[in-house]
PDB file of C-alpha atoms in Angstrom:
ATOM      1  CA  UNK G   1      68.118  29.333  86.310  1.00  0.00           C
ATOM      2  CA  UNK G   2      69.570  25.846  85.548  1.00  0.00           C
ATOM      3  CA  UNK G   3      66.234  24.837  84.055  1.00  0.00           C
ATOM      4  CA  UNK G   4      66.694  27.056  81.612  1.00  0.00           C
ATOM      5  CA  UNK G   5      69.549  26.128  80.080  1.00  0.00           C
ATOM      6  CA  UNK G   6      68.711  22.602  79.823  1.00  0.00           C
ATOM      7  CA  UNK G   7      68.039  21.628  76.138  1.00  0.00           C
ATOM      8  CA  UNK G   8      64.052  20.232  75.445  1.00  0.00           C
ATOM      9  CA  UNK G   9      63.329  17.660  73.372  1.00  0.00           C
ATOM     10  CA  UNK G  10      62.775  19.236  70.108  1.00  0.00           C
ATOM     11  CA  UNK G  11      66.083  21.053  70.400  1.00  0.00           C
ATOM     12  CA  UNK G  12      67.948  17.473  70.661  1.00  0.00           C
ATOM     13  CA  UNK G  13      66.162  15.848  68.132  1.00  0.00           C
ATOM     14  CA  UNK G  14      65.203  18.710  65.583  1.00  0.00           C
ATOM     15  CA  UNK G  15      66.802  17.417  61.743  1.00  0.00           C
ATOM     16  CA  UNK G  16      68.721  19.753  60.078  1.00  0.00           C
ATOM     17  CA  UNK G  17      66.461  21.577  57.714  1.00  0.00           C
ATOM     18  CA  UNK G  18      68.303  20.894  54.468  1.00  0.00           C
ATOM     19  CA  UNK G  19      68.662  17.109  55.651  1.00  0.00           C
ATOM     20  CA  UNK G  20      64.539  17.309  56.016  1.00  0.00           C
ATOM     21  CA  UNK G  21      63.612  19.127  52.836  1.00  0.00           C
ATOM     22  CA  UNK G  22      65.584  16.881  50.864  1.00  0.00           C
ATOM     23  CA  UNK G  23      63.840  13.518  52.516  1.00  0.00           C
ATOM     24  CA  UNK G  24      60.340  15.383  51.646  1.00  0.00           C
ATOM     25  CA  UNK G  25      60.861  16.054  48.807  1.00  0.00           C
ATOM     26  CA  UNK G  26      62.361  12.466  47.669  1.00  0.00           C
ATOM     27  CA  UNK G  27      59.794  10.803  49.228  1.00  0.00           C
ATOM     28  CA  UNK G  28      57.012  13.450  47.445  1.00  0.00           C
ATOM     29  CA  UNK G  29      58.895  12.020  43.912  1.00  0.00           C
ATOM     30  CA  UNK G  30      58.378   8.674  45.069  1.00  0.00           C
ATOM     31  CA  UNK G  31      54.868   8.732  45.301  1.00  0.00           C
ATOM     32  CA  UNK G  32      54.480  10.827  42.452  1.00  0.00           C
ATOM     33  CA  UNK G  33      55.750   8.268  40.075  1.00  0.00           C
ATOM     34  CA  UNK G  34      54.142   5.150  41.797  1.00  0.00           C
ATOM     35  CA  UNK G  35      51.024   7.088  41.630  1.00  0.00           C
ATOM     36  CA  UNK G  36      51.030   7.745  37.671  1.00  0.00           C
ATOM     37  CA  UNK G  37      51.738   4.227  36.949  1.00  0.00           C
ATOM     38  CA  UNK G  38      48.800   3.119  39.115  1.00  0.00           C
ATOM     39  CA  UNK G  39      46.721   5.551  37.529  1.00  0.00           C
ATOM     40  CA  UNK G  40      47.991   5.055  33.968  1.00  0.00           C
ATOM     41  CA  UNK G  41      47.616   1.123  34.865  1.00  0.00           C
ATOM     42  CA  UNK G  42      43.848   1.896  35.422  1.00  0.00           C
ATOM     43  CA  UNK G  43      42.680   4.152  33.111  1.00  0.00           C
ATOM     44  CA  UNK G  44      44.166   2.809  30.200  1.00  0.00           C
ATOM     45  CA  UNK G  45      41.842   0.090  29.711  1.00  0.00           C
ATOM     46  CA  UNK G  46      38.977   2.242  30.595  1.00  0.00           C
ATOM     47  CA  UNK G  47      39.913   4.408  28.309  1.00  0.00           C
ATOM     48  CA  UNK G  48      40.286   2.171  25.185  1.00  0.00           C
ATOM     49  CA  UNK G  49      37.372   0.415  26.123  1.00  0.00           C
ATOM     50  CA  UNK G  50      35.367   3.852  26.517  1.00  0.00           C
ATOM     51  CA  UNK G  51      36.638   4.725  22.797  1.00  0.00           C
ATOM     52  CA  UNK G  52      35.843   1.000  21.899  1.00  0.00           C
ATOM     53  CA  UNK G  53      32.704   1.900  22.868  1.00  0.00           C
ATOM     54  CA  UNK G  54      31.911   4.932  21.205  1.00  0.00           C
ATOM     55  CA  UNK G  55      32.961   4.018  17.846  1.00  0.00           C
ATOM     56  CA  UNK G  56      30.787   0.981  17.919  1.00  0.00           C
ATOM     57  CA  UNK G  57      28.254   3.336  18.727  1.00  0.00           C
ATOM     58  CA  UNK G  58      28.788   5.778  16.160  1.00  0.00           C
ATOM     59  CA  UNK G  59      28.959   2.456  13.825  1.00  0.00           C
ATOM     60  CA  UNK G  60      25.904   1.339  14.606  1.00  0.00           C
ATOM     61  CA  UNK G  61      24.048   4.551  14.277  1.00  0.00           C
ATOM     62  CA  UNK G  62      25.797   4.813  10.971  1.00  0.00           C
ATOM     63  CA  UNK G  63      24.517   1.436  10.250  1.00  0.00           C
ATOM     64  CA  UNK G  64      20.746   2.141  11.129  1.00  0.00           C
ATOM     65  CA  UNK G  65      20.511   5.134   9.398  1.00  0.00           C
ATOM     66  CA  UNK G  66      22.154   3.595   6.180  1.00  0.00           C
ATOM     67  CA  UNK G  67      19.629   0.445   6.595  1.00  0.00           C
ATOM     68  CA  UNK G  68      16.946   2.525   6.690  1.00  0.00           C
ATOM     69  CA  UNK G  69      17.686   5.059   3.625  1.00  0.00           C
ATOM     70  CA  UNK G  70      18.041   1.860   1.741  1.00  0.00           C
ATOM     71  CA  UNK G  71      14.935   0.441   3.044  1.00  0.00           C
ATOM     72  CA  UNK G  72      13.086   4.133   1.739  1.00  0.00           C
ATOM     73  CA  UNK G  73      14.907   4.116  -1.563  1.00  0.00           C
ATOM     74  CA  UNK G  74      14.304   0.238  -2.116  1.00  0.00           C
ATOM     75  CA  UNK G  75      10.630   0.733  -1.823  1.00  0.00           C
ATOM     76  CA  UNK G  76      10.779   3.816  -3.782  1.00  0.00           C
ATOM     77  CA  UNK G  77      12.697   1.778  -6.126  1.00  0.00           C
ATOM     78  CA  UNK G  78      10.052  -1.180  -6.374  1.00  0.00           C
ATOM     79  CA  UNK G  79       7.292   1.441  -6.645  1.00  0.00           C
ATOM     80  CA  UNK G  80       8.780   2.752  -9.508  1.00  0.00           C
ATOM     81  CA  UNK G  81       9.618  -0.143 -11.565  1.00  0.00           C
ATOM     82  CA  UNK G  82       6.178  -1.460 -10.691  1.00  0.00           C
ATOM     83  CA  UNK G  83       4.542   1.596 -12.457  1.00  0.00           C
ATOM     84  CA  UNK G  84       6.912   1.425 -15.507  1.00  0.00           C
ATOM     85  CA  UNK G  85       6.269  -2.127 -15.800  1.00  0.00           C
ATOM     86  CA  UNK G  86       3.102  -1.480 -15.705  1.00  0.00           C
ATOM     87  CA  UNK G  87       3.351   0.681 -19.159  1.00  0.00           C
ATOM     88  CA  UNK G  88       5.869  -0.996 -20.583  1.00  0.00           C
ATOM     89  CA  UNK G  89       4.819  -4.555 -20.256  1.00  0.00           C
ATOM     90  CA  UNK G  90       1.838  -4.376 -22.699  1.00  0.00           C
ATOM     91  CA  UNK G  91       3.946  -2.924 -25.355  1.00  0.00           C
ATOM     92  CA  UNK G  92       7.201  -5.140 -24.974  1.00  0.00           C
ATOM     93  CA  UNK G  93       4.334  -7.868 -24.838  1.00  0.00           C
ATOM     94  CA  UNK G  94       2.427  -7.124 -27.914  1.00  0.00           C
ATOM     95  CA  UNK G  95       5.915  -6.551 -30.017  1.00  0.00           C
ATOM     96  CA  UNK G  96       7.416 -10.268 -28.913  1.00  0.00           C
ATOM     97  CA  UNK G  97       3.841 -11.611 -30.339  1.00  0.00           C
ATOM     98  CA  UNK G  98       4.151  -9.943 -33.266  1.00  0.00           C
ATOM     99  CA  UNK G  99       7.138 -11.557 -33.769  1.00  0.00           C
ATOM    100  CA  UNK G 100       7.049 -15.154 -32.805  1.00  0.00           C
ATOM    101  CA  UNK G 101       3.989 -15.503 -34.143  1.00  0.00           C
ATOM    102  CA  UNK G 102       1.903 -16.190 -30.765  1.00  0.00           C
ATOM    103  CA  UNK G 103       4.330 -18.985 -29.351  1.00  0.00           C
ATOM    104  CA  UNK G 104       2.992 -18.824 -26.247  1.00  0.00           C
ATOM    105  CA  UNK G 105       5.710 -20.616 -24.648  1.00  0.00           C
ATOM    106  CA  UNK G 106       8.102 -18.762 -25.972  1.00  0.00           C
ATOM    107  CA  UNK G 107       6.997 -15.525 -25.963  1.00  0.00           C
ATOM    108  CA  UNK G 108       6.413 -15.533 -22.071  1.00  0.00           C
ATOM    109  CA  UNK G 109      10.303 -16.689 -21.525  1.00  0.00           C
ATOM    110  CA  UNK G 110      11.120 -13.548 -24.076  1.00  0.00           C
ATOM    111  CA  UNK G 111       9.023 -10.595 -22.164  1.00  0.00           C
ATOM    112  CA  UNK G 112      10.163 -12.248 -18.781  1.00  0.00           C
ATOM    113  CA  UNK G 113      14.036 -12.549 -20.082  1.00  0.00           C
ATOM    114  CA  UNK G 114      13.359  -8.948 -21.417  1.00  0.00           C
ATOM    115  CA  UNK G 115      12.118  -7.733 -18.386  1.00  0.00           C
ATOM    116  CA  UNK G 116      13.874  -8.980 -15.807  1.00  0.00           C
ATOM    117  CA  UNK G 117      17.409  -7.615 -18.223  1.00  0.00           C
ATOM    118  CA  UNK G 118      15.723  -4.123 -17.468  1.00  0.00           C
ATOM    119  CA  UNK G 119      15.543  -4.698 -13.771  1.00  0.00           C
ATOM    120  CA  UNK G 120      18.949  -6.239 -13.365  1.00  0.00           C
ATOM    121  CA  UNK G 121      20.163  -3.066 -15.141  1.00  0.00           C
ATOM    122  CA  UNK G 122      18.481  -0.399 -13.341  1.00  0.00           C
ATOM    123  CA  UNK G 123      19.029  -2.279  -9.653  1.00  0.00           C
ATOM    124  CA  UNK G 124      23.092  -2.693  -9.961  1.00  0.00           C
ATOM    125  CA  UNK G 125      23.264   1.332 -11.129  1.00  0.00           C
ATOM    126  CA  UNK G 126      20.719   1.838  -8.072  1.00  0.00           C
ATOM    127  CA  UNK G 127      22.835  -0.607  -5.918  1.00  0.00           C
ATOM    128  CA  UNK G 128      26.278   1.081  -6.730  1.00  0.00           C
ATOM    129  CA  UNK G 129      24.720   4.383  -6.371  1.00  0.00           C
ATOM    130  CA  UNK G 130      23.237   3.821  -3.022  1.00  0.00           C
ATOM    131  CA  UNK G 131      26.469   1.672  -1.673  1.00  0.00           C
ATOM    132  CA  UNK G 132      28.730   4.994  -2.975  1.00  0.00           C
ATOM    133  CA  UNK G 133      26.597   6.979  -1.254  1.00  0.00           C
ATOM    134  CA  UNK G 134      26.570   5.281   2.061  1.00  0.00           C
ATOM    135  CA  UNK G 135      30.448   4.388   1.959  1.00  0.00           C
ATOM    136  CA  UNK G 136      31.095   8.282   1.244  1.00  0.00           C
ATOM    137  CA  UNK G 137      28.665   9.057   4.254  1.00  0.00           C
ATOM    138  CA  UNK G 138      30.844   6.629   6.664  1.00  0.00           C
ATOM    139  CA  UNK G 139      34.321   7.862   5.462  1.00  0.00           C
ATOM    140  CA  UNK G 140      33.420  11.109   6.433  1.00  0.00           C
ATOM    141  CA  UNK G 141      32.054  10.169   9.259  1.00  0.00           C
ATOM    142  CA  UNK G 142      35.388   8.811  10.615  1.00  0.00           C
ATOM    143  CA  UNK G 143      38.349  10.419   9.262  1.00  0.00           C
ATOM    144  CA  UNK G 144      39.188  11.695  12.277  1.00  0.00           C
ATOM    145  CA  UNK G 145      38.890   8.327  14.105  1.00  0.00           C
ATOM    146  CA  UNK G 146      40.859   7.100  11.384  1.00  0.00           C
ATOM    147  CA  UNK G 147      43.738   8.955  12.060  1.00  0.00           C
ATOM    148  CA  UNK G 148      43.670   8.411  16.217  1.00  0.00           C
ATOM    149  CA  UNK G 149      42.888   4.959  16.205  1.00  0.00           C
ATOM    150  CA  UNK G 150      45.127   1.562  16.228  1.00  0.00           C
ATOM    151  CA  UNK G 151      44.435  -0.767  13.558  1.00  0.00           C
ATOM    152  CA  UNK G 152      41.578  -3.160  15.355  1.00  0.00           C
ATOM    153  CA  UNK G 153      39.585  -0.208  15.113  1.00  0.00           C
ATOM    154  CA  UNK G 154      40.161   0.385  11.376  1.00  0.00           C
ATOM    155  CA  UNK G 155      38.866  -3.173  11.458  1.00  0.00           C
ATOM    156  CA  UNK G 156      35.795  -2.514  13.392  1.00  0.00           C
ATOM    157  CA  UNK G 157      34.553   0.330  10.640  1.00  0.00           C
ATOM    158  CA  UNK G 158      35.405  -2.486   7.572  1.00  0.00           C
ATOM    159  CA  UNK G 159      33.508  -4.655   9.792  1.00  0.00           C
ATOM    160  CA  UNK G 160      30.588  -1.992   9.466  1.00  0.00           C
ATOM    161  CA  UNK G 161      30.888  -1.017   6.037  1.00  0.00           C
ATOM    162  CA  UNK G 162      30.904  -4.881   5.239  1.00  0.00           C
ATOM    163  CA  UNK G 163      27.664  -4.991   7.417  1.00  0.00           C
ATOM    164  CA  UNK G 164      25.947  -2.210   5.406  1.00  0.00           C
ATOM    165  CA  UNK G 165      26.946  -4.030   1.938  1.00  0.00           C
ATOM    166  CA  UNK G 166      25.233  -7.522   3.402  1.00  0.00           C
ATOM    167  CA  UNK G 167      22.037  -5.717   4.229  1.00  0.00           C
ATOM    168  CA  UNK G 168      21.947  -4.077   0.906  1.00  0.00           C
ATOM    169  CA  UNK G 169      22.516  -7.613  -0.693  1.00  0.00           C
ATOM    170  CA  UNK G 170      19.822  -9.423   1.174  1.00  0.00           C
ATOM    171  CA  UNK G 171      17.360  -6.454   0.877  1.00  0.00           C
ATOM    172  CA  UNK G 172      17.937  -5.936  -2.844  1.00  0.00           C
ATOM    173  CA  UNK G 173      17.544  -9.747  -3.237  1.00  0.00           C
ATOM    174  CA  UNK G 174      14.242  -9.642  -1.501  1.00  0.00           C
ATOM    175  CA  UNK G 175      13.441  -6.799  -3.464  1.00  0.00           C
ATOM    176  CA  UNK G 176      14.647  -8.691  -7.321  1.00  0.00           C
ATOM    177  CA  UNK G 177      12.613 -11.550  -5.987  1.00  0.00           C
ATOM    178  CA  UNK G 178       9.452  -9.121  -4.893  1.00  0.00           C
ATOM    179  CA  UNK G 179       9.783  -7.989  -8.976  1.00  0.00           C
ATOM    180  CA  UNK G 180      10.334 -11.690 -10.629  1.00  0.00           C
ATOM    181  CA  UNK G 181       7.144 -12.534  -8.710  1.00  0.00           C
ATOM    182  CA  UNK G 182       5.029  -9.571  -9.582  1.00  0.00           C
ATOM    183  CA  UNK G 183       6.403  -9.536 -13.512  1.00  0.00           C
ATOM    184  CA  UNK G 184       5.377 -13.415 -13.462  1.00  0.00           C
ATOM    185  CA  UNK G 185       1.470 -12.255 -12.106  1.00  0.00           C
ATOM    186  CA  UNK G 186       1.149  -9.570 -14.590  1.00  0.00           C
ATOM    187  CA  UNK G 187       1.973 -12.023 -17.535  1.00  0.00           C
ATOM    188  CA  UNK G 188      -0.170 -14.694 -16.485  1.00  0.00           C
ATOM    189  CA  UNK G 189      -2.873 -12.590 -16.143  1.00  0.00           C
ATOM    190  CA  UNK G 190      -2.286 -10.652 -19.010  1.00  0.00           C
ATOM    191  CA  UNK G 191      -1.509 -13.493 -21.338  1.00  0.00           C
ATOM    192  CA  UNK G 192      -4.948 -14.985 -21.895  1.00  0.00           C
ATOM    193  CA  UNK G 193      -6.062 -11.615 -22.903  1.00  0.00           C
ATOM    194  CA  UNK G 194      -3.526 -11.232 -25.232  1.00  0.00           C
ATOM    195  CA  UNK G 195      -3.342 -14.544 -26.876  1.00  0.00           C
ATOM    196  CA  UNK G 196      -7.613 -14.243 -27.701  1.00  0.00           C
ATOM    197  CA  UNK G 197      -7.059 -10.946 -28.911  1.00  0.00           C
ATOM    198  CA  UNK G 198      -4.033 -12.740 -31.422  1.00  0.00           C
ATOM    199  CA  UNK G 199      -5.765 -15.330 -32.166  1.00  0.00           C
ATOM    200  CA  UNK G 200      -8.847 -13.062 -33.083  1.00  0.00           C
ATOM    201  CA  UNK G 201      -6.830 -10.829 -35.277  1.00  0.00           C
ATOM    202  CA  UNK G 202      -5.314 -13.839 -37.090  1.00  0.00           C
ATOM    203  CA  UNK G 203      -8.676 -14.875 -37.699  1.00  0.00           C
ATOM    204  CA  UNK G 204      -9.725 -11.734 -39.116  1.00  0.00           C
ATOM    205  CA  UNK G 205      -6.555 -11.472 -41.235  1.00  0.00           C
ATOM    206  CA  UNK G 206      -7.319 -15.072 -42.869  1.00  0.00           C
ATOM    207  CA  UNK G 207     -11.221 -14.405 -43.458  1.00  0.00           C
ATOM    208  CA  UNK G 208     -10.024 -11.392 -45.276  1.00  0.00           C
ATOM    209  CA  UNK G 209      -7.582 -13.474 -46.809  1.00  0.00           C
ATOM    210  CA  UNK G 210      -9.839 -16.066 -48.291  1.00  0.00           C
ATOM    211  CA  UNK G 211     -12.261 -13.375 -49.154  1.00  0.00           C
ATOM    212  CA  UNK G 212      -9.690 -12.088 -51.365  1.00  0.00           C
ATOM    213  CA  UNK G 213      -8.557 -14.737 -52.801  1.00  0.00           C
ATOM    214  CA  UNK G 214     -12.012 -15.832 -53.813  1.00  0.00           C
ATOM    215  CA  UNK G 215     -13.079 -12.598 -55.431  1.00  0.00           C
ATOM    216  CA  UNK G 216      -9.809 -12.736 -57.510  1.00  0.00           C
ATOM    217  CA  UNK G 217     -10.351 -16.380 -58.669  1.00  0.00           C
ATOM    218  CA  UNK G 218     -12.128 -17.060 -61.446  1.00  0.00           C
ATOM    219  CA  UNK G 219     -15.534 -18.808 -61.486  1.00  0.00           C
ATOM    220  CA  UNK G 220     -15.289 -22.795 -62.415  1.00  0.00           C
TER     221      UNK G 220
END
């Protein structure tokens, strides 16, 4: 039939297949790489922020736990020199009187100079100790980030360790204060009692004194 040898549509306008697999797969590349850089475009903050975000939590949880160990050992600390004080006080006390001859005045500025020397002493070894400690504990801790991360973030864990140091500072100020106060209640408490029981044995001394003295003099 005549019909049938009449070409359809699809036969006129059908692309050459190499022609068609070569526009496909052009505009398939296309896309491709548009699609990357909007993707890269997007994530890319997201994804520094979401790292941003993480190490400032890790920081901070670094942070609280280092506040809080320093907290413990501070009050450890106090309780400790409090109870030495406590033992050594009365002695350090009794050997200034001894010798400056129960100057009041003077012998309170020598037990409290003495005194406080010892704390300053034993809280920068327990301050160097306990920042070592800590600043070991957070360089572990991020190595690895270290390593991965640009320099603002190197930045961010000075930032922290700095924070860690301040709270030390302030707490083991607080803490030097807590000691000059209770050293300062001790003495005046303890000095009354110590300057009547002076006092008494200097009496005692001189009676005996004069007692000998008269028994060796001879009678008028």
């Amino acid at each position: 039939m005549a019909e049938d040898k009449i070409p359809v549509l699809t036969e006129v306008y059908k692309p050459k297949a190499g022609v068609k697999a070569k526009s496909t797969e052009a505009a398939a590349l296309d896309v491709t790489t548009d699609l990357i850089a909007q993707v890269t475009a997007k994530v890319k903050p997201r994804l520094e922020s979401e790292i941003a975000d993480f190490v400032l939590d890790e920081l901070r949880a670094e942070i609280k736990k280092a506040s809080n160990e320093v907290i413990t050992s501070a009050k450890d600390f106090v309780d400790k020199t409090r109870a030495d004080l406590k033992t050594e006080l009365p002695k350090m006390y009794q050997e200034s009187a001894r010798l400056s001859q129960v100057d009041i005045g003077n012998l309170k500025k020598t037990v409290l100079d003495e005194a406080s020397m010892v704390v300053r002493k034993e809280a920068l070894g327990f301050q160097n100790k306990v920042i070592l400690e800590h600043q070991k504990q957070i360089n572990e801790a991020f190595a690895n980030l270290r390593e991965e991360l640009a320099v603002e973030k190197c930045m961010m864990l000075n930032t922290a360790t700095a924070e860690v140091k301040a709270i030390f500072t302030t707490q083991m100020s607080e803490v030097l204060g807590l000691l000059k106060q209770n050293i300062e209640e001790m003495l005046n408490k303890a000095i009354p009692d110590l300057e009547n029981r002076v006092r008494s044995q200097l009496a005692l001394e001189l009676q005996q004194l004069l007692l000998k003295v008269k028994f060796t003099l001879p009678d008028s």
